[in-house]
Tab-separated table of C-alpha atoms in Angstrom:
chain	number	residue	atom	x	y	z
A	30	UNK	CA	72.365	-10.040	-17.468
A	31	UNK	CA	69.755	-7.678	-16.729
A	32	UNK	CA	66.608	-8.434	-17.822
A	33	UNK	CA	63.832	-5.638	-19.089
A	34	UNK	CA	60.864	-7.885	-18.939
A	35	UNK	CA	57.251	-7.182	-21.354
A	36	UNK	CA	53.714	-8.163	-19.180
A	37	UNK	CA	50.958	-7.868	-21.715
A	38	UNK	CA	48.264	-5.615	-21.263
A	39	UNK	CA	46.898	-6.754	-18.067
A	40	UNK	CA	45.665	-10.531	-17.465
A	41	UNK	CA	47.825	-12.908	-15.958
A	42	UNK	CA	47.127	-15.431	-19.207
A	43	UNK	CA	48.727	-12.778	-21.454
A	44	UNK	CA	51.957	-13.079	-19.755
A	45	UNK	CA	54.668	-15.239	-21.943
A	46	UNK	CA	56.173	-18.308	-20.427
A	47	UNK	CA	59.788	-16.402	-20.596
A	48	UNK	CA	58.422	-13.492	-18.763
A	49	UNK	CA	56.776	-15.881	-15.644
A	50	UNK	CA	60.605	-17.708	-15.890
A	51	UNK	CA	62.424	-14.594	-15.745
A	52	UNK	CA	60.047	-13.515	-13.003
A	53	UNK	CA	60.468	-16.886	-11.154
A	54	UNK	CA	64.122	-16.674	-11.198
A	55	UNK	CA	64.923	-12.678	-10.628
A	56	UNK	CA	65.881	-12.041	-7.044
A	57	UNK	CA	64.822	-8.398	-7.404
A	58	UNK	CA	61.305	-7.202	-9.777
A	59	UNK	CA	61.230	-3.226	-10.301
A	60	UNK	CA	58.261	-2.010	-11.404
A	61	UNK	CA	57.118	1.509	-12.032
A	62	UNK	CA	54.002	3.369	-10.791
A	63	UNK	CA	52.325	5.857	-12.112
A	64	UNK	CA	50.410	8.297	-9.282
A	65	UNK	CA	49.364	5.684	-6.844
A	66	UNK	CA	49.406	2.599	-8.888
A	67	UNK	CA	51.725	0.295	-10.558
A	68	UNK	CA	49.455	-1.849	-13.768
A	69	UNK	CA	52.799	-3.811	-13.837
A	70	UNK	CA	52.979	-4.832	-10.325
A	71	UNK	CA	49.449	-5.522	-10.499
A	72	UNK	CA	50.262	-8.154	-12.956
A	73	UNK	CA	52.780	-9.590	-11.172
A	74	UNK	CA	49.845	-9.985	-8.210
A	75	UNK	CA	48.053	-12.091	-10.115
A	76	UNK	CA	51.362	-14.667	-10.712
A	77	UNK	CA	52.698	-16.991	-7.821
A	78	UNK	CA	55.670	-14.675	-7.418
A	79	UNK	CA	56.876	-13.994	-4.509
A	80	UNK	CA	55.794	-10.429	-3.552
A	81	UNK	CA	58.686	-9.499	-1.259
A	82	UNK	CA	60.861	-9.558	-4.252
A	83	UNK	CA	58.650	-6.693	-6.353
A	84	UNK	CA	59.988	-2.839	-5.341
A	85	UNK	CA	57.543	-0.166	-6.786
A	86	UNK	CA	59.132	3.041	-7.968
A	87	UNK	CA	56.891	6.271	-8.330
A	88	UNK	CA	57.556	8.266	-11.836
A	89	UNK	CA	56.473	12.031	-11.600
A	90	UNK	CA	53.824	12.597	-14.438
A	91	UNK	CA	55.180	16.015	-15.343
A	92	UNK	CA	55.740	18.203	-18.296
A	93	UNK	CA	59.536	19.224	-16.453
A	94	UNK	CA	61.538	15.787	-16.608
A	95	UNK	CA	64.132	16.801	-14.568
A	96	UNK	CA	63.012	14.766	-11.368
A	97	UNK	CA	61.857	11.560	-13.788
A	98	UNK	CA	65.762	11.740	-15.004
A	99	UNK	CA	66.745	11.872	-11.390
A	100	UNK	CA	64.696	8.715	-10.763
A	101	UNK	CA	66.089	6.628	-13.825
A	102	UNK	CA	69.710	8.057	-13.415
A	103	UNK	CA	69.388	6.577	-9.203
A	104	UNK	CA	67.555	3.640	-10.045
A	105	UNK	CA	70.353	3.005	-12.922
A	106	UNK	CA	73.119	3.384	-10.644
A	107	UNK	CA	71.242	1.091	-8.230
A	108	UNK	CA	70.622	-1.624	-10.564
A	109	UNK	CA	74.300	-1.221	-11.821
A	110	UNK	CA	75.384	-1.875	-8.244
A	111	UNK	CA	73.162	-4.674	-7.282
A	112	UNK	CA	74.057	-6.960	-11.007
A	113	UNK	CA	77.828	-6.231	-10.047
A	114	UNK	CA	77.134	-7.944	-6.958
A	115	UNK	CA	75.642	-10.665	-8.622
A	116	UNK	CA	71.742	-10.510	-8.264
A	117	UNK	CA	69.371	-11.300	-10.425
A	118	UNK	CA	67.241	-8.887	-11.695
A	119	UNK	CA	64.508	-7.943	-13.719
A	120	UNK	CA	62.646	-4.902	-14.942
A	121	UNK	CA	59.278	-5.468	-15.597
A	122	UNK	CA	56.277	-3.047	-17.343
A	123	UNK	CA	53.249	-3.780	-18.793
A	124	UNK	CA	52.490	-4.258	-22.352
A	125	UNK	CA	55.821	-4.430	-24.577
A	126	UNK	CA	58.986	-2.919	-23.753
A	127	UNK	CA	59.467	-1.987	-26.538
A	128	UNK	CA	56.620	0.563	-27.367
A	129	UNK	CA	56.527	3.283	-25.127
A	130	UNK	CA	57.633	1.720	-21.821
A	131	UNK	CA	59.367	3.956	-19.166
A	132	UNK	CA	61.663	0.957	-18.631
A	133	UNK	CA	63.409	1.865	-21.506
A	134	UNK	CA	64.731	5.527	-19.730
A	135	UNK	CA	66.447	2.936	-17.717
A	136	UNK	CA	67.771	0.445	-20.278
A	137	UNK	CA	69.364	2.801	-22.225
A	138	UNK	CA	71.322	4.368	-19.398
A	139	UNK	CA	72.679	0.781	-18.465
A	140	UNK	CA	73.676	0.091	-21.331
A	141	UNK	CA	75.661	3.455	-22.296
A	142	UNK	CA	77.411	2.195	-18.743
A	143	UNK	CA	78.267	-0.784	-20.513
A	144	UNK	CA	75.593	-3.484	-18.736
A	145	UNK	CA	74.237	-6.003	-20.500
A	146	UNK	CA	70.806	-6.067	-21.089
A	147	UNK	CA	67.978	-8.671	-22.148
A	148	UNK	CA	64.466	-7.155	-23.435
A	149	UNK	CA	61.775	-10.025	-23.851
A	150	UNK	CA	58.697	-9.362	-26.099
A	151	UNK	CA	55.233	-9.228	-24.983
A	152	UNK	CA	51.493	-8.683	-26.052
A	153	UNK	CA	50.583	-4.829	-26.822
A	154	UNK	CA	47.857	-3.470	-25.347
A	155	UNK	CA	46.549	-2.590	-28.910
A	156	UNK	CA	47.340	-5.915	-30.438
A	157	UNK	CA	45.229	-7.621	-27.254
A	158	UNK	CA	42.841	-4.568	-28.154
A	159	UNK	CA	42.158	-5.292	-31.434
A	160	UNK	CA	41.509	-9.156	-30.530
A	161	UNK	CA	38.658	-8.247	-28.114
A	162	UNK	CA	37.342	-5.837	-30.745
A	163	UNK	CA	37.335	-9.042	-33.260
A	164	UNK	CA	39.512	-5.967	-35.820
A	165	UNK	CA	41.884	-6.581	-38.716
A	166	UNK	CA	44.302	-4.322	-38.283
A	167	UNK	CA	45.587	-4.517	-41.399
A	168	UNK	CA	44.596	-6.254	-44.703
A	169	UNK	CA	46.098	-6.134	-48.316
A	170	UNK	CA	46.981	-2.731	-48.785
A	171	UNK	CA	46.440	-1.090	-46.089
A	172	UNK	CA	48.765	0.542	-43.638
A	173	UNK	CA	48.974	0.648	-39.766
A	174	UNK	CA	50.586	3.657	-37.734
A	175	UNK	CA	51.516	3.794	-33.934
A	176	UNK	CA	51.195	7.469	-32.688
A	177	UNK	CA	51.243	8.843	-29.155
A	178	UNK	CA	48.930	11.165	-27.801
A	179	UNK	CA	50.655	14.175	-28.660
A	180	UNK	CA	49.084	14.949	-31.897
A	181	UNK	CA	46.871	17.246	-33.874
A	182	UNK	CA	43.266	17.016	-35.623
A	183	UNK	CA	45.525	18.070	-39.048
A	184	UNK	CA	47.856	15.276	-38.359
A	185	UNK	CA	44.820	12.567	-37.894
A	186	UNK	CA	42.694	13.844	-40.451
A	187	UNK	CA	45.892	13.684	-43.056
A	188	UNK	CA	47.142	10.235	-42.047
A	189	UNK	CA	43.783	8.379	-42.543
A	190	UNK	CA	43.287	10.466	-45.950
A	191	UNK	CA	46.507	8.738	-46.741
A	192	UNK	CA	45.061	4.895	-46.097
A	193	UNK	CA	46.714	4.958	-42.724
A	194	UNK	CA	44.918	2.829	-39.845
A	195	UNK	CA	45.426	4.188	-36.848
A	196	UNK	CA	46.527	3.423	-33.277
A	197	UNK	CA	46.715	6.219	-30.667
A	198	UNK	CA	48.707	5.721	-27.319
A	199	UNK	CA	48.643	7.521	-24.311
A	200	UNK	CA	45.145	8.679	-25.579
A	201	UNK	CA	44.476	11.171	-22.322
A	202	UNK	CA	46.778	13.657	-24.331
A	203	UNK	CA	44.882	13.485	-27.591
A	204	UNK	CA	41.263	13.997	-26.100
A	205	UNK	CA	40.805	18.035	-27.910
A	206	UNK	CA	42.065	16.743	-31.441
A	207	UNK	CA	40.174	13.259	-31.581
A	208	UNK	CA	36.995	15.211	-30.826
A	209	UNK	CA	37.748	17.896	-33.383
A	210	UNK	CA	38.335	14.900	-35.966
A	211	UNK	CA	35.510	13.089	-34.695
A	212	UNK	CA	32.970	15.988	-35.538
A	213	UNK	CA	34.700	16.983	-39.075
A	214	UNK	CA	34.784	13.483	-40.306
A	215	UNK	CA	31.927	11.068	-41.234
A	216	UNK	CA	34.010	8.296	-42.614
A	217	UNK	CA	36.004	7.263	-40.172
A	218	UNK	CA	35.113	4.589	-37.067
A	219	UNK	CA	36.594	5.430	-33.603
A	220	UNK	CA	37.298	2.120	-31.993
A	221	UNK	CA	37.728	2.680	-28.316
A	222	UNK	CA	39.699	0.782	-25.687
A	223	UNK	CA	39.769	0.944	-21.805
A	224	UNK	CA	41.707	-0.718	-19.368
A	225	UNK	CA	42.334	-3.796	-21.697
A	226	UNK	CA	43.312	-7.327	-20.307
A	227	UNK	CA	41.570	-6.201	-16.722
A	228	UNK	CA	38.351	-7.035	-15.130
A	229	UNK	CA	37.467	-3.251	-15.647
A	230	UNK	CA	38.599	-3.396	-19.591
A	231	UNK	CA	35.962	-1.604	-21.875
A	232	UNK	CA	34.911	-1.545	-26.033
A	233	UNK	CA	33.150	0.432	-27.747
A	234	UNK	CA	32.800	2.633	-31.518
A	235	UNK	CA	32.028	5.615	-30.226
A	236	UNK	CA	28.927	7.185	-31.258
A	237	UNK	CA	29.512	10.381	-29.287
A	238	UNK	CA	32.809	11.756	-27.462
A	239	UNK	CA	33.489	11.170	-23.364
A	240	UNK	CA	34.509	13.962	-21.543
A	241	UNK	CA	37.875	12.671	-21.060
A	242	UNK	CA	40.099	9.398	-21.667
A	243	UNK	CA	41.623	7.910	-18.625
A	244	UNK	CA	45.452	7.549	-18.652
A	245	UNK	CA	45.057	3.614	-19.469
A	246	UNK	CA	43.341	3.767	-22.543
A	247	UNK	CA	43.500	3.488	-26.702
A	248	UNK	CA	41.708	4.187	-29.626
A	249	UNK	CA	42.196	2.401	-33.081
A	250	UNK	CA	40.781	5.081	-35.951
A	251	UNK	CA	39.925	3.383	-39.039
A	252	UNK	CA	37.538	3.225	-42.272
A	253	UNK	CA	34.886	0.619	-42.269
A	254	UNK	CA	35.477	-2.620	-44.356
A	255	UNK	CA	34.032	-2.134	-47.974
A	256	UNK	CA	31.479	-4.768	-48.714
A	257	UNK	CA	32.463	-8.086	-49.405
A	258	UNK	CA	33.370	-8.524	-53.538
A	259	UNK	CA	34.523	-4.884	-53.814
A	260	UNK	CA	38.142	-4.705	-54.281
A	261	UNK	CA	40.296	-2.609	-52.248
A	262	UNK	CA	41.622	0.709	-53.930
């Protein structure tokens, strides 16, 4: 069994007891790395895990995937290799890996080669998000949406018209059409997220756009709360 492994957002407290035990008893940890840095071997830092163990693998951040498919299809093969010989190993990434986690690439090739695989659920960085921000996601009849980056000010603008609540992934693509929404709109709150679950992690409703959102960051887009006593519509 191969085991894809889910992190949480950041803090060591936000990791799940199965993750630490599947970390504990993995002879091999793969992690991924974006540029220079790896959030999910970060994580693993702050755990009594034996650091030997943890192999960081740079990911190309590139519009042509071919040499990210190289990676996953080697790495694949690799991990293929090493469970037939009767290792132990895990796959870790931060956050859930389930929701836009690179470890899937991986997954999914191991399992069209016909090795079994184990994913184990952790906290998303919007759920953890939302906590610090003291937000209801949802309530009665409203609706919540997960949407990456790659989006339009149309596409915002039309989902919250609809009673959508939003959360917006891999915000550093989305930067053009949240300000265009941001300046057309007057209803709408823009709940922003940095670096959640870190000692660097960041709130805010933005009263006026940044220049640019880092690679690790969020944004929740919603309506205020109506008053209490008015029913929702």
């Amino acid at each position: 069994m191969i085991r894809f492994i889910s992190l949480g957002p950041g803090a060591a407290e936000m990791v799940t007891l199965g993750t630490l035990r599947s970390l504990e008893e993995a002879q091999k940890v793969y992690c991924f790395a974006v540029g220079e840095s790896s959030r999910a071997a970060e994580i693993i830092a702050q755990l009594n895990i034996d650091q030997s163990k943890v192999i960081t693998v740079k990911i190309p951040m590139s519009n042509d995937r071919s040499k990210a498919n190289a990676i996953y299809d080697e790495l694949a093969s690799t991990i293929r290799k090493e469970h037939e010989a009767g290792m132990n190993i895990a796959v870790a990434t931060e956050g859930d890996s389930g929701i836009f986690a690179t470890t899937h690439y991986v997954m999914d090739r191991l399992m069209e080669m016909g090795v079994e695989c184990e994913q184990t659920p952790g906290i998303p960085s919007f759920i953890a998000a939302a906590s610090i921000a003291g937000l209801h996601l949802v309530k009665l009849q409203e609706r919540l949406l997960i949407i990456p980056g790659k989006t339009t000010a149309e596409e915002i603008i039309n989902l919250t018209s609809e009673g959508y609540n939003l959360v917006i992934m891999k915000l550093s693509m989305a930067h053009d059409a949240v300000c265009k929404v941001f300046h057309e709109t007057k209803d709408l709150q823009f709940h922003y997220f940095e670096n959640i679950g870190t000692t660097t992690q960041k709130y805010e409703i933005l009263k006026e756009m940044p220049n640019n959102f880092p690679y690790f960051s969020l944004m929740i887009i919603n309506r205020p709360s109506a008053p209490k006593g008015e029913l929702f519509r």
